[in-house]
PDB file of C-alpha atoms in Angstrom:
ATOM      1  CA  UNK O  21     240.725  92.622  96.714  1.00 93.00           C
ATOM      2  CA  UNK O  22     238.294  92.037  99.265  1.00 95.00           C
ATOM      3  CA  UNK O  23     235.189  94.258 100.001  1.00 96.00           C
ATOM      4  CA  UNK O  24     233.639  95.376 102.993  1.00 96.00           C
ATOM      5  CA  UNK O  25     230.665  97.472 103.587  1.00 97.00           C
ATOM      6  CA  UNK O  26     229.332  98.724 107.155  1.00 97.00           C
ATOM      7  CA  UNK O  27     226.274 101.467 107.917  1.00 98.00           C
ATOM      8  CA  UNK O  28     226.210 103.696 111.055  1.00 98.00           C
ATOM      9  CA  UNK O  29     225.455 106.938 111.840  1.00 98.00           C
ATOM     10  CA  UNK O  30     226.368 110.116 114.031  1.00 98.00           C
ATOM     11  CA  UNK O  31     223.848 110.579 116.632  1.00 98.00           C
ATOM     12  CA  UNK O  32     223.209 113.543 118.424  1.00 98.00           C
ATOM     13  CA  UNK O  33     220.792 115.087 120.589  1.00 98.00           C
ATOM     14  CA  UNK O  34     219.849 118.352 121.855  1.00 95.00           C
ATOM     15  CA  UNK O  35     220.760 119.093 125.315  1.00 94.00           C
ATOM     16  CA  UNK O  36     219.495 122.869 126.952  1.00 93.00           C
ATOM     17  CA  UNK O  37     220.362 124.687 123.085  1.00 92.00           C
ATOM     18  CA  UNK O  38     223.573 122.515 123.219  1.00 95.00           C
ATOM     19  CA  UNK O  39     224.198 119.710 120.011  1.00 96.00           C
ATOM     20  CA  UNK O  40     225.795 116.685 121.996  1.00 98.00           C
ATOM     21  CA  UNK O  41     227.368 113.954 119.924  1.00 98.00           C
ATOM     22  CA  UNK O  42     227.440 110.259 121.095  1.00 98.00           C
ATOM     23  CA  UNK O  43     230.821 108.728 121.001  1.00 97.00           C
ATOM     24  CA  UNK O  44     231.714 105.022 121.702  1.00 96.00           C
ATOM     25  CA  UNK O  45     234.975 103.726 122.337  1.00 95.00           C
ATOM     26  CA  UNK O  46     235.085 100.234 120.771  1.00 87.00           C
ATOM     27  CA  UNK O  47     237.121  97.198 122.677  1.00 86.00           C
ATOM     28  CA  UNK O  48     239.180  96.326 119.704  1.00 81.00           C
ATOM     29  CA  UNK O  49     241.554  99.482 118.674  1.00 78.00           C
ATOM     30  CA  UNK O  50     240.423 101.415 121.901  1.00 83.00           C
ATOM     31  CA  UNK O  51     239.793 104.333 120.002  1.00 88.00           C
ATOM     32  CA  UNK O  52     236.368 106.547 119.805  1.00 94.00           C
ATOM     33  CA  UNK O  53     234.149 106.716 117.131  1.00 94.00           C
ATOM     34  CA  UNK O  54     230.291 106.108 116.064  1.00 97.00           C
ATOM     35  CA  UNK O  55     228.098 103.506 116.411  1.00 97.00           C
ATOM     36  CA  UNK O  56     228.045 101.009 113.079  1.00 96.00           C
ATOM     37  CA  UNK O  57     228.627  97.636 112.021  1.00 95.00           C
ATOM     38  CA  UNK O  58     228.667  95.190 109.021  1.00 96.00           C
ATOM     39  CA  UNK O  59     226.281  94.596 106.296  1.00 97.00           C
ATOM     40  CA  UNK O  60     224.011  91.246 107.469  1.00 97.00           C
ATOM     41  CA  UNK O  61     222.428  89.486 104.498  1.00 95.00           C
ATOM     42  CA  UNK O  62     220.344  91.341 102.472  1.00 96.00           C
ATOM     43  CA  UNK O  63     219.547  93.987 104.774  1.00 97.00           C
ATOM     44  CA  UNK O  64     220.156  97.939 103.141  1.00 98.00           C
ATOM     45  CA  UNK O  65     221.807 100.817 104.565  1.00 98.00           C
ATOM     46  CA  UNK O  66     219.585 102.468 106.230  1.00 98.00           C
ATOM     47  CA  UNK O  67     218.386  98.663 108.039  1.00 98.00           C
ATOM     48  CA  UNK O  68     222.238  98.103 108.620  1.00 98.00           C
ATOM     49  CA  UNK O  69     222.853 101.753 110.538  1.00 98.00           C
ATOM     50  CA  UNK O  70     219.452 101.211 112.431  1.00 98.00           C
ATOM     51  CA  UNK O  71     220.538  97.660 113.632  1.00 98.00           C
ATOM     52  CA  UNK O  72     223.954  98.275 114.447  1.00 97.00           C
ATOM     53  CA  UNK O  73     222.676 101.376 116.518  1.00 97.00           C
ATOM     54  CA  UNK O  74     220.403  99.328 118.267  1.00 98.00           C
ATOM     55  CA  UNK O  75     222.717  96.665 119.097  1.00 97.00           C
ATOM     56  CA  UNK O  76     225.611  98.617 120.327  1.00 96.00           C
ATOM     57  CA  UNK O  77     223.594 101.550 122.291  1.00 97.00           C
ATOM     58  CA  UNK O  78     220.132 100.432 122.826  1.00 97.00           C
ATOM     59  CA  UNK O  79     218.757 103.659 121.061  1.00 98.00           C
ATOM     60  CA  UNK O  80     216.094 103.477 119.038  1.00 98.00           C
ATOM     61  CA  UNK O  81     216.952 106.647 115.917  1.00 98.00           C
ATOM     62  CA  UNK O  82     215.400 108.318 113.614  1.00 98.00           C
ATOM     63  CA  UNK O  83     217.743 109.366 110.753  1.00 98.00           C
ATOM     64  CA  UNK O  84     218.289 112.823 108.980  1.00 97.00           C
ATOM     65  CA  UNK O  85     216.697 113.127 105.337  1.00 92.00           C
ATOM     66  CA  UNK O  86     219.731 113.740 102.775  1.00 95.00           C
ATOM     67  CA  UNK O  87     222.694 113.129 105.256  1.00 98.00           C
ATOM     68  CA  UNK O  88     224.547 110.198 104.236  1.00 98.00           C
ATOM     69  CA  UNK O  89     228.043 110.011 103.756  1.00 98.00           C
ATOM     70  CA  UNK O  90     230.642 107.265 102.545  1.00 97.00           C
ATOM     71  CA  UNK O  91     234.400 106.921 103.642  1.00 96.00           C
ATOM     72  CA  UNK O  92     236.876 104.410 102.251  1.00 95.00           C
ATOM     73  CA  UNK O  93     239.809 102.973 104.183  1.00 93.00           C
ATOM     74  CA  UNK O  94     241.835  99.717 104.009  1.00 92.00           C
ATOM     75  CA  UNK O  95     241.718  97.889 107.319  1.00 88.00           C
ATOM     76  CA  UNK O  96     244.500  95.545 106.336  1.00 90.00           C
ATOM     77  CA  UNK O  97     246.506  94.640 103.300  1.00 94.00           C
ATOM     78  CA  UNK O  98     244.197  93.620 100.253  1.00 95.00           C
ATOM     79  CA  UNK O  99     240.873  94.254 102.244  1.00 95.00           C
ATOM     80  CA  UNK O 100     238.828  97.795 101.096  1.00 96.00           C
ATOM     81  CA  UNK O 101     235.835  98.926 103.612  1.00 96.00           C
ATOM     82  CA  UNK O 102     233.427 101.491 102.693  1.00 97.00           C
ATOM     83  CA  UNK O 103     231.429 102.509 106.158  1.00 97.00           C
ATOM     84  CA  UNK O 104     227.999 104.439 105.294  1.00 98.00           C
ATOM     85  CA  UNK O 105     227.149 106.930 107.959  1.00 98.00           C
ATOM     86  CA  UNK O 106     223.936 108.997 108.615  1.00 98.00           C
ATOM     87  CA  UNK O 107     223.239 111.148 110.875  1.00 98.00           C
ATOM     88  CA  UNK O 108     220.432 110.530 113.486  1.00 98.00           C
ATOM     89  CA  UNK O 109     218.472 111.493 116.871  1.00 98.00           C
ATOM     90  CA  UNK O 110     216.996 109.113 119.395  1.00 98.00           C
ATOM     91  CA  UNK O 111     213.286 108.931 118.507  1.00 97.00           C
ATOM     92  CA  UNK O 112     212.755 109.319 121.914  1.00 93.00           C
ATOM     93  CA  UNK O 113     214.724 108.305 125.439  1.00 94.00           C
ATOM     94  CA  UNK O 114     218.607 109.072 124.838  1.00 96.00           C
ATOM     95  CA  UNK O 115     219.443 106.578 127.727  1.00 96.00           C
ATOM     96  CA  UNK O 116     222.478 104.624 126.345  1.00 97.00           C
ATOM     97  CA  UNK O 117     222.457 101.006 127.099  1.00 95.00           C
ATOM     98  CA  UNK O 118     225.813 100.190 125.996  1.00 93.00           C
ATOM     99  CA  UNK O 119     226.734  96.172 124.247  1.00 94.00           C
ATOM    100  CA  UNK O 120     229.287  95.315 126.831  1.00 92.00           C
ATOM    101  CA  UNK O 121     231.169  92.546 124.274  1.00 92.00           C
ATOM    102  CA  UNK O 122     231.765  95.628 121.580  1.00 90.00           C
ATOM    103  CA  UNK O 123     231.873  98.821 123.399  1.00 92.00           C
ATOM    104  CA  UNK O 124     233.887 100.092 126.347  1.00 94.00           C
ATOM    105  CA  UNK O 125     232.420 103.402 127.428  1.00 95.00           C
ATOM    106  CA  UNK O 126     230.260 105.702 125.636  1.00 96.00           C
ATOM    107  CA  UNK O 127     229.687 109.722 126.202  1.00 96.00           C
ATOM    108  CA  UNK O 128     227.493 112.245 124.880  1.00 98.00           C
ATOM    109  CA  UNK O 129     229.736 115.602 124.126  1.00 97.00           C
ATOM    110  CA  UNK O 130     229.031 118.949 122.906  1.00 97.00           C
ATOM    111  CA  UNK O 131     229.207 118.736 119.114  1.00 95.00           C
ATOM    112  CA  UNK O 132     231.748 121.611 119.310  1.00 92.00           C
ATOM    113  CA  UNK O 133     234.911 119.978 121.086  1.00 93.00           C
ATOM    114  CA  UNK O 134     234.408 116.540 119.616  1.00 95.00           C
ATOM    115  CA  UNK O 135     237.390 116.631 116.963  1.00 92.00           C
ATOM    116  CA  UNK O 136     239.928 116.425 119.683  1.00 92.00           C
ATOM    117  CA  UNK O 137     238.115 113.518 121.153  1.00 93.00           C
ATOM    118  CA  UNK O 138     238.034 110.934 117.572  1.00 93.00           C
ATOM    119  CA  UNK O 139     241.352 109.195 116.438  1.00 86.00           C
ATOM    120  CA  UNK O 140     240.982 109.135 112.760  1.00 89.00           C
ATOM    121  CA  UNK O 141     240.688 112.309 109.914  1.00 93.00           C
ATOM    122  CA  UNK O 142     237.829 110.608 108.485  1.00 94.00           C
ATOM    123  CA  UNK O 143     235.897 110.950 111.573  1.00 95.00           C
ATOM    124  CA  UNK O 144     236.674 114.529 112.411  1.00 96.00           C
ATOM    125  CA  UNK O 145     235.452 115.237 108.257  1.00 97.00           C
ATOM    126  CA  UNK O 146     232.347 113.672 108.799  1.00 97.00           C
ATOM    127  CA  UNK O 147     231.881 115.455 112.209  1.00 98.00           C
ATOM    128  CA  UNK O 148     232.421 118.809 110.326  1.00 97.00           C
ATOM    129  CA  UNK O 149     229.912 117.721 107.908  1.00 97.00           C
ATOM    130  CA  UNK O 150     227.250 116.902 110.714  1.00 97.00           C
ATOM    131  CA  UNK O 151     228.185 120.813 111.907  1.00 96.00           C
ATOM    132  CA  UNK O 152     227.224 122.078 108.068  1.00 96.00           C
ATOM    133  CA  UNK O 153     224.436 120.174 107.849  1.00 97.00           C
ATOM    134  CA  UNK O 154     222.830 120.771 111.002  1.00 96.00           C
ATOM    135  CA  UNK O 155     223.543 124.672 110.843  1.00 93.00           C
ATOM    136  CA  UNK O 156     221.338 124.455 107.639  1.00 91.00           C
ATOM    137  CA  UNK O 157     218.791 122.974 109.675  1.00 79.00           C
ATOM    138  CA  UNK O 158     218.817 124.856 111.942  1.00 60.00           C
TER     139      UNK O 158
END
């Protein structure tokens, strides 16, 4: 069995009292989701997610304490990924430079009608846990 491990996060900002969630829609599979991307060297989660943010959105985040969340999938026959994901703000401009080579389009939508938008159940349960714990937040 071959392991895989990638970090990302959900970001989201707050636009007039309205939670907006960035979604990208990645070239290969055409389908939307969240920023992330593979383990390099020794780098740790949290350096991983910040990277990959960077490099696919230009965005520059600050993650949420105590949010992280890990989903399991195989991609292909004999290969197991485990994708990290926190949840995160831009630490300051939320202008989206998107990495052309990776990513197709991006979009910022209300946090509210973003199930219907993401392909796969283990995006729309980590979207409902970004609702919980931002509610507790306030």
């Amino acid at each position: 069995m071959i392991r895989e491990k990638s970090c990302g996060a959900l970001v989201y900002r707050d636009r007039e009292g309205v939670k907006e969630l960035l979604l990208i829609k990645h070239r290969s599979g055409g389908h939307w989701s969240f920023p992330k991307g593979h383990v390099e060297g020794s780098e740790n989660e949290v350096q991983t997610a910040l990277r990959e943010i960077k490099e696919e959105t230009g965005l520059d985040v600050v993650l949420c304490q105590n949010f992280r969340q890990s989903v399991e999938y195989f991609p292909k026959p004999h290969v197991k990924k485990q994708v990290v994901y926190f949840l995160a703000h831009p630490a300051g401009d939320d202008t989206v430079h998107r990495q052309e080579e990776e990513i197709s389009e991006y979009r910022w939508a209300p946090l509210a009608d973003v199930d219907s938008m993401v392909t796969f159940r283990n995006d729309k349960n980590l979207i409902r846990e970004a609702r919980r714990y931002l509610a507790q937040e306030g």
